[in-house]
Every structure is written in C-alpha cells, then in structure tokens.
Short mmCIF file of N, CA, C and O in Angstrom, two decimals:
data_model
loop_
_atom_site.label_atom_id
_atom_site.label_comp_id
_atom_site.label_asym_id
_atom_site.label_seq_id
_atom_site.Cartn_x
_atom_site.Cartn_y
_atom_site.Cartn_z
N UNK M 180 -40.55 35.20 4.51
CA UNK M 180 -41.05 34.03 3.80
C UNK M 180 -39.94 32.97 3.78
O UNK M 180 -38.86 33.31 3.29
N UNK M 181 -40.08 31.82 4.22
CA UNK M 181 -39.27 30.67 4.29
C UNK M 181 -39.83 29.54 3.20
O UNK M 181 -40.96 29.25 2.82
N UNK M 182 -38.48 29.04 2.89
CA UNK M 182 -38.72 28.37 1.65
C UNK M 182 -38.03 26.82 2.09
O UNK M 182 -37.22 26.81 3.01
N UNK M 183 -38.20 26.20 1.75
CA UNK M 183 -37.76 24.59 2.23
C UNK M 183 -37.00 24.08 1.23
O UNK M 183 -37.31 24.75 0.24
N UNK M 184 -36.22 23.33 0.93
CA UNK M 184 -35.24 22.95 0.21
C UNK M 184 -35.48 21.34 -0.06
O UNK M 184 -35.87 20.71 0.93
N UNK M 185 -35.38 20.92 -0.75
CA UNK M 185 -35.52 18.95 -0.57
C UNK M 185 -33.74 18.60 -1.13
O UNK M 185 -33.30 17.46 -1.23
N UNK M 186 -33.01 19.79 -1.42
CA UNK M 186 -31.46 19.62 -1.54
C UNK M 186 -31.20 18.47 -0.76
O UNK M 186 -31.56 18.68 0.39
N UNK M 187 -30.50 16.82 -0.96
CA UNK M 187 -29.92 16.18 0.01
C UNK M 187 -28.61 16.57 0.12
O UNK M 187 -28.08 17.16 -0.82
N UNK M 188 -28.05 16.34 1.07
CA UNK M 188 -26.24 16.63 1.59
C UNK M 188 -26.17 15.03 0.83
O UNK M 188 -27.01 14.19 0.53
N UNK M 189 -24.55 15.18 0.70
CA UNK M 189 -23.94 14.58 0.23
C UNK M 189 -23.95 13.30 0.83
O UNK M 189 -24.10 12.19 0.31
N UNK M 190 -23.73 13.70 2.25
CA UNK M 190 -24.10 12.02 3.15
C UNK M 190 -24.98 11.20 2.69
O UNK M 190 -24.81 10.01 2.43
N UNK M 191 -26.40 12.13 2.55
CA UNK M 191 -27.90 11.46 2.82
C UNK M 191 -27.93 10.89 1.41
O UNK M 191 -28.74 9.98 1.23
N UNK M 192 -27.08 11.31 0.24
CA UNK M 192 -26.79 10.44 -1.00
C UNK M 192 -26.46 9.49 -1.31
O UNK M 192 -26.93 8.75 -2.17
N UNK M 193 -25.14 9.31 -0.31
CA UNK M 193 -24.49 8.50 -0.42
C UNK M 193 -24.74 7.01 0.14
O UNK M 193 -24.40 5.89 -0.25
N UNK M 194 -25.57 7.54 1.31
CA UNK M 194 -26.61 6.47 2.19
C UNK M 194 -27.84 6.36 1.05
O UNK M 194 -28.08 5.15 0.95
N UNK M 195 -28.40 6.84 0.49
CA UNK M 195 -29.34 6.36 -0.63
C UNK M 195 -28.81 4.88 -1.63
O UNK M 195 -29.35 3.80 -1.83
N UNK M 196 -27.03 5.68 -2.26
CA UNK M 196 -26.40 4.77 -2.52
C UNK M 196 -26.01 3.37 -2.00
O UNK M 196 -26.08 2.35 -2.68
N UNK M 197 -25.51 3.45 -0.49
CA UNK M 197 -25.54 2.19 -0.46
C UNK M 197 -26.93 1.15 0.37
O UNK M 197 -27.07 0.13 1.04
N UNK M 198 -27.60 2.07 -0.15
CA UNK M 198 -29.04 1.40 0.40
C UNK M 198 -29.23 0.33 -1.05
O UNK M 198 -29.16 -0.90 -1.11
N UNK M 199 -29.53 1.43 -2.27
CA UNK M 199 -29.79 0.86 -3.57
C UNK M 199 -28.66 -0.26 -4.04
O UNK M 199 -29.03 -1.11 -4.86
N UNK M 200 -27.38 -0.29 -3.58
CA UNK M 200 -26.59 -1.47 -3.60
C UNK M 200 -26.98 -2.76 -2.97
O UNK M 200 -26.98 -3.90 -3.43
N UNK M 201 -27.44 -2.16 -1.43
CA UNK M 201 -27.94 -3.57 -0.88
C UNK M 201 -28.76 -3.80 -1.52
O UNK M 201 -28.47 -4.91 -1.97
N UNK M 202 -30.26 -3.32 -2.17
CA UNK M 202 -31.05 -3.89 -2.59
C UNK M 202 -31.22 -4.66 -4.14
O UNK M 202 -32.19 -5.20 -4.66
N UNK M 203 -29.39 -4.38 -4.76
CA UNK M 203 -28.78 -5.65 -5.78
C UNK M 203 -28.53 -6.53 -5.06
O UNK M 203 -28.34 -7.57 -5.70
N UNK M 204 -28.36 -6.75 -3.32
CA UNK M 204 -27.51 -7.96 -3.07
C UNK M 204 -25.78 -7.55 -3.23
O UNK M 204 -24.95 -8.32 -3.72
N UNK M 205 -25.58 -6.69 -2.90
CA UNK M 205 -24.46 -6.16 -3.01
C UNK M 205 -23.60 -6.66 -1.33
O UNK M 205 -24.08 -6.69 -0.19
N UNK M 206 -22.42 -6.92 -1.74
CA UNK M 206 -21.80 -7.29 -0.37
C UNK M 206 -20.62 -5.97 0.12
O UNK M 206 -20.34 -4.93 -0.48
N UNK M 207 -20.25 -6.35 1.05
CA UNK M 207 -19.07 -5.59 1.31
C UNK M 207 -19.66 -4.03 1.34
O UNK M 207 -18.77 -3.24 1.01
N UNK M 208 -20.74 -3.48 1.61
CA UNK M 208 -21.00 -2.19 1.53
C UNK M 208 -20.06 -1.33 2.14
O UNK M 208 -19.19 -1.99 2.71
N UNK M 209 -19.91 -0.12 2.23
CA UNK M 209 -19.00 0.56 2.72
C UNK M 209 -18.98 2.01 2.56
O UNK M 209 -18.95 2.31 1.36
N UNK M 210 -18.99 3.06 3.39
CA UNK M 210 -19.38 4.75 3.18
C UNK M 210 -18.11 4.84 3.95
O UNK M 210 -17.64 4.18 4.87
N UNK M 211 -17.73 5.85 3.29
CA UNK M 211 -16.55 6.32 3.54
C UNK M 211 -16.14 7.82 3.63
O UNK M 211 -15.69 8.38 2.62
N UNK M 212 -16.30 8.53 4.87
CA UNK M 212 -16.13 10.09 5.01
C UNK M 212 -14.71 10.73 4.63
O UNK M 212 -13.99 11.16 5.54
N UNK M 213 -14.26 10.80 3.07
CA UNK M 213 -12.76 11.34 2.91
C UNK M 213 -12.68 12.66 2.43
O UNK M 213 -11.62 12.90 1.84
N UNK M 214 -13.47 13.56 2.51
CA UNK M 214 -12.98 14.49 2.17
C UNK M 214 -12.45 15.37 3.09
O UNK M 214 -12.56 16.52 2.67
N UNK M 215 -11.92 15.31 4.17
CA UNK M 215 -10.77 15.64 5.62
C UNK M 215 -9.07 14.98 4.35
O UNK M 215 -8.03 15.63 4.26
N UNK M 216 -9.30 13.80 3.71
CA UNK M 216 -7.91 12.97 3.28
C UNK M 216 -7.95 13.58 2.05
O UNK M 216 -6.90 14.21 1.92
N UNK M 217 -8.91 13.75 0.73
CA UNK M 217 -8.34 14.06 -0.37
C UNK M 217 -9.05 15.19 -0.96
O UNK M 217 -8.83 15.49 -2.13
N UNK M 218 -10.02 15.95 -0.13
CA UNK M 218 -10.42 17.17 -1.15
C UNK M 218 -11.25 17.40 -1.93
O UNK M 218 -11.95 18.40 -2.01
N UNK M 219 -11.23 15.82 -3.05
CA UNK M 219 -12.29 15.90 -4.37
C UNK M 219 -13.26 15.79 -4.31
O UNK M 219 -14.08 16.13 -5.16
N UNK M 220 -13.57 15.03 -2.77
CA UNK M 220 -15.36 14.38 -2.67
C UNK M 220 -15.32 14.09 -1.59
O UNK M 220 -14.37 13.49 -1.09
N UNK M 221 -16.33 14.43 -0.97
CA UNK M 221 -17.04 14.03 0.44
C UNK M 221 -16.90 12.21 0.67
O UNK M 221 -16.22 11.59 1.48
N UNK M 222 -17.43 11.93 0.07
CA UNK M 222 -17.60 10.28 0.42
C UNK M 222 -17.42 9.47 -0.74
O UNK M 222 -17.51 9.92 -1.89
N UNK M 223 -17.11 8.01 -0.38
CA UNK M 223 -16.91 7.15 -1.43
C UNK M 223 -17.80 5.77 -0.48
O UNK M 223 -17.55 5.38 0.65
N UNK M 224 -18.84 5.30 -1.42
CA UNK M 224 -19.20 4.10 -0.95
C UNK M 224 -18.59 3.50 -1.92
O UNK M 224 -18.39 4.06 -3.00
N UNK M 225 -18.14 2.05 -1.62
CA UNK M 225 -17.81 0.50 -1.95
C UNK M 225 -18.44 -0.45 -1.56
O UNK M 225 -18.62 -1.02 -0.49
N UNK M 226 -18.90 -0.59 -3.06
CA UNK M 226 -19.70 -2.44 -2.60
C UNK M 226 -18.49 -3.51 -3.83
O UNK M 226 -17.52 -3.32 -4.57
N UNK M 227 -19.09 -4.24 -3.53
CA UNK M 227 -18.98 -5.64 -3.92
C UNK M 227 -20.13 -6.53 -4.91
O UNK M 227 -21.32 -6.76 -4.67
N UNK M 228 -19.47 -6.84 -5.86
CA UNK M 228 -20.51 -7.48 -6.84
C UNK M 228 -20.29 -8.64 -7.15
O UNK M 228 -19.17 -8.64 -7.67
N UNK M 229 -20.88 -10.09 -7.14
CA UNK M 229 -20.21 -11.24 -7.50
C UNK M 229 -19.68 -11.61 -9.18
O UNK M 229 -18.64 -12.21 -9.42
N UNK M 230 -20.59 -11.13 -10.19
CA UNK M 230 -19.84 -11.60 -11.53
C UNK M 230 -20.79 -9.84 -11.97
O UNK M 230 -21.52 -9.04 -11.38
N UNK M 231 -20.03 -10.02 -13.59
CA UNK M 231 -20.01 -8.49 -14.18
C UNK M 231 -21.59 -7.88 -14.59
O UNK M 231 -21.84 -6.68 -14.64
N UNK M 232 -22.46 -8.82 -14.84
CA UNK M 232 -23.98 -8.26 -14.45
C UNK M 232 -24.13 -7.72 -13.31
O UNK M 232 -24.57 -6.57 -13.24
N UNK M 233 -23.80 -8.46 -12.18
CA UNK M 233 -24.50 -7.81 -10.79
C UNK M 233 -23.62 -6.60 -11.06
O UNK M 233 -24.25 -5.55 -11.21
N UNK M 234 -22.27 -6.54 -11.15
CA UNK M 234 -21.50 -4.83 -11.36
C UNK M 234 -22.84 -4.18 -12.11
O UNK M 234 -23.55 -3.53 -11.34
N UNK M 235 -23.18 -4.24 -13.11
CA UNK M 235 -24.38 -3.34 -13.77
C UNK M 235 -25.17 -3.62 -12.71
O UNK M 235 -25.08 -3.07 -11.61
N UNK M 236 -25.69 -4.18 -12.90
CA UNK M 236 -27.30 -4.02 -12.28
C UNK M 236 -27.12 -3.48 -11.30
O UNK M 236 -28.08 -2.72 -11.17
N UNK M 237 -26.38 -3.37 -10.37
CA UNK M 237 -26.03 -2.57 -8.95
C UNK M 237 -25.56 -0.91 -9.15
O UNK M 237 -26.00 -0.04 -8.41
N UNK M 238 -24.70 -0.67 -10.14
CA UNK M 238 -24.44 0.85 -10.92
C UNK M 238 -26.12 1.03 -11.32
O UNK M 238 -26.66 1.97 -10.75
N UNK M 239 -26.76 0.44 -12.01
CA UNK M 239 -27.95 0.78 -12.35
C UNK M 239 -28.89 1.19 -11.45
O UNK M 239 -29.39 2.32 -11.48
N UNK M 240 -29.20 0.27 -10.57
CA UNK M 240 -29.86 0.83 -9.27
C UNK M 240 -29.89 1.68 -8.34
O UNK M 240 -30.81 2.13 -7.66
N UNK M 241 -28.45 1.91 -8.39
CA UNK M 241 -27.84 3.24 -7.24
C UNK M 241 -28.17 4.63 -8.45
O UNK M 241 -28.75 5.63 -8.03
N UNK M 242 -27.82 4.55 -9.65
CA UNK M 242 -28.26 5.61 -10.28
C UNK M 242 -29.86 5.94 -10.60
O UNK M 242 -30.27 7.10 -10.71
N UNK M 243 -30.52 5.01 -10.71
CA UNK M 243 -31.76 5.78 -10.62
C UNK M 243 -32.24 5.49 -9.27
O UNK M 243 -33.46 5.57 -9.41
N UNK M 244 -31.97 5.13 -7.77
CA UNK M 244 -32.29 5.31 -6.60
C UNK M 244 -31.75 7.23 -6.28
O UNK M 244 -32.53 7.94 -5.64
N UNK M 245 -30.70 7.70 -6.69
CA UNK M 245 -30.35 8.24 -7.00
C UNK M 245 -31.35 9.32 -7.56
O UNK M 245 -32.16 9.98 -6.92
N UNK M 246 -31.10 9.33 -8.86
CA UNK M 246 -31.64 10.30 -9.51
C UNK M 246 -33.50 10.19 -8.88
O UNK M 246 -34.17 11.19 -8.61
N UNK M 247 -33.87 9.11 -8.79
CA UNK M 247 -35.30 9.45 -8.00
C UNK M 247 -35.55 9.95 -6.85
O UNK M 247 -36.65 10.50 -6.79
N UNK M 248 -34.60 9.96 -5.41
CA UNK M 248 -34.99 10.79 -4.16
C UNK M 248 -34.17 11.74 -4.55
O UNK M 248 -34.69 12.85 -4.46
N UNK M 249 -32.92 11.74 -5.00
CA UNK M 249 -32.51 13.16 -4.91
C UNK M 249 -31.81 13.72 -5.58
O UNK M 249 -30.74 14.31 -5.37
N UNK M 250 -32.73 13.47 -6.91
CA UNK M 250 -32.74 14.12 -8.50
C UNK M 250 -31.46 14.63 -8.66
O UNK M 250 -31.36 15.73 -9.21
N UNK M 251 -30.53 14.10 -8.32
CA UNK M 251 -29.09 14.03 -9.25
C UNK M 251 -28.88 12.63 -10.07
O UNK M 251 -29.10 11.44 -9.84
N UNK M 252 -28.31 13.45 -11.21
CA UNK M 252 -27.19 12.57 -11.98
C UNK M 252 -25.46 12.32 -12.20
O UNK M 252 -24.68 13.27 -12.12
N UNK M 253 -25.05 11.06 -12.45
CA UNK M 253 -23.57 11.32 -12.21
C UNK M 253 -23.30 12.45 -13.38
O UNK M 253 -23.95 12.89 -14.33
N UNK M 254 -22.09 12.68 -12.87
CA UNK M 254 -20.99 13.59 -13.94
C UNK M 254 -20.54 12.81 -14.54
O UNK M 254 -20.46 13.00 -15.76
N UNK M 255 -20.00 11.42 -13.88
CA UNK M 255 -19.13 10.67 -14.89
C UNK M 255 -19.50 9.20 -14.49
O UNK M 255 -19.91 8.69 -13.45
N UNK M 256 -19.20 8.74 -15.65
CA UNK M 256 -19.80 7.17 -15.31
C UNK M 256 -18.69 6.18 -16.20
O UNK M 256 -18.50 6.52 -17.37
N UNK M 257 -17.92 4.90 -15.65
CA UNK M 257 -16.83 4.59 -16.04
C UNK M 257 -17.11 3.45 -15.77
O UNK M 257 -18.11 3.27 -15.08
N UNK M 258 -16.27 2.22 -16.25
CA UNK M 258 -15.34 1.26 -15.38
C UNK M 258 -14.88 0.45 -16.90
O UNK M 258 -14.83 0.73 -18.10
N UNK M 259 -14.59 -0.73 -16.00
CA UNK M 259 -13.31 -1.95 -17.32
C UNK M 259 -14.36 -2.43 -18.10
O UNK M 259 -15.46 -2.86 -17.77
N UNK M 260 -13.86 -2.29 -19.11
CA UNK M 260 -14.30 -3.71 -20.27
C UNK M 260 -14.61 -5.23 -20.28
O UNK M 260 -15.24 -5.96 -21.04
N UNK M 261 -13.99 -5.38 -19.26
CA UNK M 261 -14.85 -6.54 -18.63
C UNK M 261 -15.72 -6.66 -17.53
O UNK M 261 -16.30 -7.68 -17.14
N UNK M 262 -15.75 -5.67 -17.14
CA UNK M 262 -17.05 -5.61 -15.82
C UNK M 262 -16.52 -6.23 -14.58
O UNK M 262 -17.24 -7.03 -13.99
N UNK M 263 -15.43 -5.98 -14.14
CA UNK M 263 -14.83 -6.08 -13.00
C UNK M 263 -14.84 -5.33 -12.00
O UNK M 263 -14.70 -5.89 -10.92
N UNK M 264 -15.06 -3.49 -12.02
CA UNK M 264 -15.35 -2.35 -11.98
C UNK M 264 -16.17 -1.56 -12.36
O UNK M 264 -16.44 -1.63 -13.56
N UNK M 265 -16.75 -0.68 -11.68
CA UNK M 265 -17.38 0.62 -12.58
C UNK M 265 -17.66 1.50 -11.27
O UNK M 265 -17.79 1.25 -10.07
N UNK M 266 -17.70 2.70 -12.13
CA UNK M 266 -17.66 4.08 -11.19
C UNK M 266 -18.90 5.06 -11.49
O UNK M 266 -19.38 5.33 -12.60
N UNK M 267 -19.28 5.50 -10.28
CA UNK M 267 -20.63 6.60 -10.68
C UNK M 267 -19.90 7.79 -9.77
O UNK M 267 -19.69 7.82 -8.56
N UNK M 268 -19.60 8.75 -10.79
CA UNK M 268 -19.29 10.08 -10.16
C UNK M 268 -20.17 11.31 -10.24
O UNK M 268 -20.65 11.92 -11.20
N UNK M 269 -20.26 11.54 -8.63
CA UNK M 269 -21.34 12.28 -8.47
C UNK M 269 -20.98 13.59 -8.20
O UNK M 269 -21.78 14.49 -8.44
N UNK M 270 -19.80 13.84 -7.69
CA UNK M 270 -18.75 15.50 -7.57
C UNK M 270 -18.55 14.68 -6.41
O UNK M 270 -17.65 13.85 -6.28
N UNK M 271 -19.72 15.03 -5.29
CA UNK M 271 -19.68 15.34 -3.67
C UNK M 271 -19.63 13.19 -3.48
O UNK M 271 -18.82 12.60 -2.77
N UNK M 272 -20.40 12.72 -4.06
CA UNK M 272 -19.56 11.37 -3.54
C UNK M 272 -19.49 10.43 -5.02
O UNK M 272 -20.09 10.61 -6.08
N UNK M 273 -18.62 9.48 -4.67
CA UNK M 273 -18.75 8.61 -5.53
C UNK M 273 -18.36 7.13 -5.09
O UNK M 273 -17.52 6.65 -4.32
N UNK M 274 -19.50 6.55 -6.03
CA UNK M 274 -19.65 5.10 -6.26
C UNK M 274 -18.75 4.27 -6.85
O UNK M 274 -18.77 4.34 -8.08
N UNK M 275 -17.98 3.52 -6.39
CA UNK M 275 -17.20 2.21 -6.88
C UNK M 275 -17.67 0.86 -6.37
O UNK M 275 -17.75 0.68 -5.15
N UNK M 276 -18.03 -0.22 -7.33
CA UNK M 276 -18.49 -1.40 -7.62
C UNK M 276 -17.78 -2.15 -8.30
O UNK M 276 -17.73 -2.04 -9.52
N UNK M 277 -16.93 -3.28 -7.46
CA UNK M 277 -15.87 -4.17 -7.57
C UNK M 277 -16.53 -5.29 -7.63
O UNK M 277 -17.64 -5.54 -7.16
N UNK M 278 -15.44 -6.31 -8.53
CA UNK M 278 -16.23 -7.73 -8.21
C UNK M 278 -14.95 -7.97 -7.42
O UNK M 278 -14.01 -7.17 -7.43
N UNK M 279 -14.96 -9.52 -6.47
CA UNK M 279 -13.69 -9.64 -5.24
C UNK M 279 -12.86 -9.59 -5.87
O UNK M 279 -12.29 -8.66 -5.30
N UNK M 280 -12.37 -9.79 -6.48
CA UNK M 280 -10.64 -10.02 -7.15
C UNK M 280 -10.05 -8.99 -7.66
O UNK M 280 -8.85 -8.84 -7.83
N UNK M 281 -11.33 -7.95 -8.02
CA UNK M 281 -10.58 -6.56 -8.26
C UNK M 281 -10.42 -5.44 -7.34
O UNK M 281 -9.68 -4.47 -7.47
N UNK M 282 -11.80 -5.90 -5.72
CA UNK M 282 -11.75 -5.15 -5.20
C UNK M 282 -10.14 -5.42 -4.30
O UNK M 282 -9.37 -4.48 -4.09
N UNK M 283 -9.84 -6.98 -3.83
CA UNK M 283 -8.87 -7.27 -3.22
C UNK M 283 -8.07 -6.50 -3.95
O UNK M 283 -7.60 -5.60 -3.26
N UNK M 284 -7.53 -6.46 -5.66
CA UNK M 284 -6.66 -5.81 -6.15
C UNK M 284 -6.37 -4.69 -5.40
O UNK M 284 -5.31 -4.64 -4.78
N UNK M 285 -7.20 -3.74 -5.39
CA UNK M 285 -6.92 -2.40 -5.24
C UNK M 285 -6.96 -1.98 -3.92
O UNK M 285 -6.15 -1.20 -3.42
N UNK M 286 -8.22 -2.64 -3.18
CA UNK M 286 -8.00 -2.42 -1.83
C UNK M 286 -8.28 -0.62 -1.48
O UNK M 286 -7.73 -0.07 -0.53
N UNK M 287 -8.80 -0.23 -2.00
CA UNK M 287 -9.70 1.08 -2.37
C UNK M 287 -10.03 1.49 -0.67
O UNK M 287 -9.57 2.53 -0.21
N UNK M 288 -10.63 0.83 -0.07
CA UNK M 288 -11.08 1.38 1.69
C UNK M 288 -9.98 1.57 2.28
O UNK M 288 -9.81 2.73 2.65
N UNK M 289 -8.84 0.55 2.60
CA UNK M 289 -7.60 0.43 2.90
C UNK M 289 -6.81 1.70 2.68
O UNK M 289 -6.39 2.30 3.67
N UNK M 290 -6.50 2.30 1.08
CA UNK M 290 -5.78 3.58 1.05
C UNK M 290 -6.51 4.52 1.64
O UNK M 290 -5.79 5.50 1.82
N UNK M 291 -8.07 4.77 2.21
CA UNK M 291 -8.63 5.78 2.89
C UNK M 291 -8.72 5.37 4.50
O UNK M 291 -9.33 6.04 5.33
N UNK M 292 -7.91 3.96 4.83
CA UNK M 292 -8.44 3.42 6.23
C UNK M 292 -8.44 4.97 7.20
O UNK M 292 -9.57 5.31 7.56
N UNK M 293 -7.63 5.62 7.49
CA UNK M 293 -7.88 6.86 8.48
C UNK M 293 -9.33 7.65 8.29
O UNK M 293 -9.76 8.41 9.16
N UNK M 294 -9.99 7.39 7.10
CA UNK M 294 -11.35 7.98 7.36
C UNK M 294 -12.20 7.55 7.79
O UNK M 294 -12.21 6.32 7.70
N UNK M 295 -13.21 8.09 8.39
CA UNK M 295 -14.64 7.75 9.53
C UNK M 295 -15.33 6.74 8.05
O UNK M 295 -15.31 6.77 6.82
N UNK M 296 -15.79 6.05 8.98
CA UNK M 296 -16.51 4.71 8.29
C UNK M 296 -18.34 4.86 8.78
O UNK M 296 -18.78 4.36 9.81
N UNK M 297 -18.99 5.48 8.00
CA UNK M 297 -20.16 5.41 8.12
C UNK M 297 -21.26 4.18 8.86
O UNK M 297 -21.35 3.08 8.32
N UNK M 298 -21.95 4.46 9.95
CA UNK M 298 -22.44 3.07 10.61
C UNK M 298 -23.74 3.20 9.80
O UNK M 298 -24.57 4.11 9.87
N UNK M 299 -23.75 2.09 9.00
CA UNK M 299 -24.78 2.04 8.27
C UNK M 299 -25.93 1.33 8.73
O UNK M 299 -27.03 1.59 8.26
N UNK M 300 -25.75 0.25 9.80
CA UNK M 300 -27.35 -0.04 10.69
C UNK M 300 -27.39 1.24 10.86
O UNK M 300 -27.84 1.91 9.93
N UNK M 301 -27.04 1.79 11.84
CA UNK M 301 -27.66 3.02 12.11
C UNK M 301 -27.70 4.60 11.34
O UNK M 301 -27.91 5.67 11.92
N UNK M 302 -27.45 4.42 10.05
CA UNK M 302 -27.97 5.82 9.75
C UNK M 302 -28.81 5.19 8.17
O UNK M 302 -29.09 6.00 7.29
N UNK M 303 -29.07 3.98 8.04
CA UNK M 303 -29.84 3.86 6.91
C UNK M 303 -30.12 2.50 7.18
O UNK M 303 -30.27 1.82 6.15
N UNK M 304 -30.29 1.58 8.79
CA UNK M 304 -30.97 0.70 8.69
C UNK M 304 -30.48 -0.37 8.28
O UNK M 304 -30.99 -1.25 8.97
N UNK M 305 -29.44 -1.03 7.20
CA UNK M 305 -28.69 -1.75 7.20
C UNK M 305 -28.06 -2.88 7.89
O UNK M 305 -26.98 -2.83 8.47
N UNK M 306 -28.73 -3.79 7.79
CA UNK M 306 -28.36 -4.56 9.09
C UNK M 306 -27.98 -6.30 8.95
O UNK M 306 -27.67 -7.17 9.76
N UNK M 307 -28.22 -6.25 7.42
CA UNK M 307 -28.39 -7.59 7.20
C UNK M 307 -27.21 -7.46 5.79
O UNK M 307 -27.53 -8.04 4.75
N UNK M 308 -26.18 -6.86 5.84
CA UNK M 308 -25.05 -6.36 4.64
C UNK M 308 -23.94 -8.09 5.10
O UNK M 308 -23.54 -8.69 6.10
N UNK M 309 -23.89 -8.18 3.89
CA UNK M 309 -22.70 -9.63 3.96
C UNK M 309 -21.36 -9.34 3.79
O UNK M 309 -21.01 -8.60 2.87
N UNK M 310 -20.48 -9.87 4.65
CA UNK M 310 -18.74 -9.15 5.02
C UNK M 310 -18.19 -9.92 4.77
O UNK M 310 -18.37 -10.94 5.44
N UNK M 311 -17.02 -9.95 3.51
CA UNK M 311 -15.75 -10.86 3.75
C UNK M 311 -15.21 -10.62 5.06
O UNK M 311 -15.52 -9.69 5.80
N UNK M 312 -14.41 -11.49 5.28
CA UNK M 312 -13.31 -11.67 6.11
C UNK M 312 -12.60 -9.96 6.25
O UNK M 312 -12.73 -9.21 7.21
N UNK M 313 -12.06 -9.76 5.34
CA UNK M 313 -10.71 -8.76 5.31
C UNK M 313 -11.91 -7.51 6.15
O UNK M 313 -11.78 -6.95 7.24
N UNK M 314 -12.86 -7.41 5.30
CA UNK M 314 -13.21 -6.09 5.52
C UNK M 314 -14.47 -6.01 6.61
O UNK M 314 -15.00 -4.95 6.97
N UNK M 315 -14.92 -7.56 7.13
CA UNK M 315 -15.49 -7.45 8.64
C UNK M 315 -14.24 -6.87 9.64
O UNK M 315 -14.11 -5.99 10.49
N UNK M 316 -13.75 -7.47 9.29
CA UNK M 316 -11.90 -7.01 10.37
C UNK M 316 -11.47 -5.61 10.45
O UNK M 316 -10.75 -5.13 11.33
N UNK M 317 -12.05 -4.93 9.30
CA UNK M 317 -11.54 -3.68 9.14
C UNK M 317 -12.56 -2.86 10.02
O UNK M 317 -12.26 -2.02 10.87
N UNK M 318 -13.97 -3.32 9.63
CA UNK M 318 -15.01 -2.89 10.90
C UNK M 318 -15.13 -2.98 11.64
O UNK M 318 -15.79 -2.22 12.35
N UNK M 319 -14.48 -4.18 12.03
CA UNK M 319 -14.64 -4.04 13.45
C UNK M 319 -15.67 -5.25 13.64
O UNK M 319 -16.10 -5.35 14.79
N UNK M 320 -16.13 -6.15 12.73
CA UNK M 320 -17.46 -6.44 12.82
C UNK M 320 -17.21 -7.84 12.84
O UNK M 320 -18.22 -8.52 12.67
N UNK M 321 -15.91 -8.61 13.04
CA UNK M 321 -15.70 -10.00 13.04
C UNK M 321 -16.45 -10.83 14.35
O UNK M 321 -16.34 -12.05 14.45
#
C-alpha cells in the first residue's frame, strides 16, 4: 500500500515564498541555496520592501501563502522596531524582508555570494521581479 505525501521540500517553500513576495510588489527577490555554507537552513530568500508597511504586508503574505500550500508555520518571527527588517523562520528556510537602506546595510546575499542562486523565471515563473543595480550585477542580470 502506497501512501502519497503533499510534504513540500524546503526548496518548493521557499519558491512559494518568493512567489508570495512578488505578489506584495516586492523587489530584489532572491533564493538562496546555503545550507552547503552554514548548516542551519537550507535556503534564505531576500526581498526588498519600499517603506515599513510593504515590510508587513509582504511578511504577511509569504506567511499565509505559506501556511496555505504547505501548511507550515514559522518558528520564529522577528525584525526592528521600526520596520526596516523582519524575519520569518521556518527551520529549513528563512525569510528576510529589507527596506533598501537596510538591505544595502547588511548586504545579507553578498556574505552567502558562493551559494547557488535559485533561477526563479524558471523554477516558479518569475519573470517580471524589479533589480537594483548592485544586485542585477550580482545575477548576472544587468
């Protein structure tokens, strides 16, 4: 007797995630394969939010895009007091949502640049995602 699973992998989450980002209008998307570099988690997507609502409303969307195809919830859910940041931790990946000045701060893709960069036209369709400068360059996508 075979039994079927609707379990998603961590990838197919994380691509949920930055699907539900684009569909805030989220810029700068970004999947990021690091767990080869640090161990704690499979992937980290990064978007981009223009002022500290869109940061919510974009954490908001990825969590119940999220919890609706593939009935997880974060473990941990964070960011600043002013809404510059915020984090959705999921174990196997997690979500960070910068507005520019904090993402430039930290530069978050940059300390993982040696990891595989998820092609997101092609594994979730993505095709119409808006790129600063720094981080079309980093794709490759100038």
């Amino acid at each position: 007797m075979s039994t079927t699973t609707t379990e998603k992998t961590s990838r197919e989450c994380a691509l949920i995630a930055a699907c539900a980002a684009d569909e805030k209008k989220a810029t700068d998307i970004m999947v990021q394969e690091v767990r080869d570099l640090i161990g704690v988690t499979d992937y980290f997507v990064i978007a981009t939010a223009s002022n500290n609502r869109q940061v919510e409303a974009i954490i908001d969307e990825i969590e119940d895009a999220v919890r609706t195809k593939a009935q997880m919830k974060p473990l941990h859910r964070e960011g600043t007091q002013d809404g510059t940041w915020s984090l959705l931790d999921y174990g196997s990946f997690v979500v960070h949502v910068f507005q520019p000045e904090t993402r430039e701060y930290y530069r978050l893709e940059a300390l993982w640049n040696d990891a595989p960069v998820i092609d997101l036209a092609a594994e979730a369709g993505l095709t119409d995602i808006e790129y600063s400068d720094r981080i079309a360059k980093m794709l490759g996508k100038e």
